[in-house]
Phi, psi and omega in degrees: 000323181295325180294321180292322181288338180298326182251016181299327181297335183260002184302317179297317178297320180293320177295318178296321179297317179296317179296318179297317179298320179294318179294320178297318179299316180295320179295321178295317181299326182293335184269356187264151172281166185303323181296312179291328178298321177297320178296315181296318178297321178295316178297319181295323180291323184273356187238165172217151179279125183229126177257122185218148178290153181290336184277348182244102179288158177285182183299320182254021182238160176214154176261120181236134177295147181300315179299322178293318178298320178298314180297316179297320180294314180296322178295317180296316179293315181296325182278331188246329187264338180287120180078014181295137179240018180296130177276327180263063187291341180290339179264007181292124181295317180298319179300316181292324177295315180298320179291323179293333179265012177058037175287128181295140181289153177278341176211146178266108179207154177245358182253000180207169178298137181290345185251355180295137180233000000 
């Protein structure tokens, strides 16, 4: 009981934040076409709003400096994508990881891997 009362002063702010997030979500949904609305609804079902401090990563998260991330990415591309001859490049695990981490492609193409060199 004592732990719940410790944050009682912020209960109103937390309720307002939740309400604001719900209103923002509804406003976004109104602006989307049916195809994008289905994507957003799927993401909303599979996701939850989580407020966490920046200094404390989650269980499956880590904080990595941008220069280190850049070095790791360049090493991965240089070691795996240079001279790659995979025909089924859409199933490449490294390509999907790079795309999921919003790594900019080395080439803009739709007929080959964006990271192949």
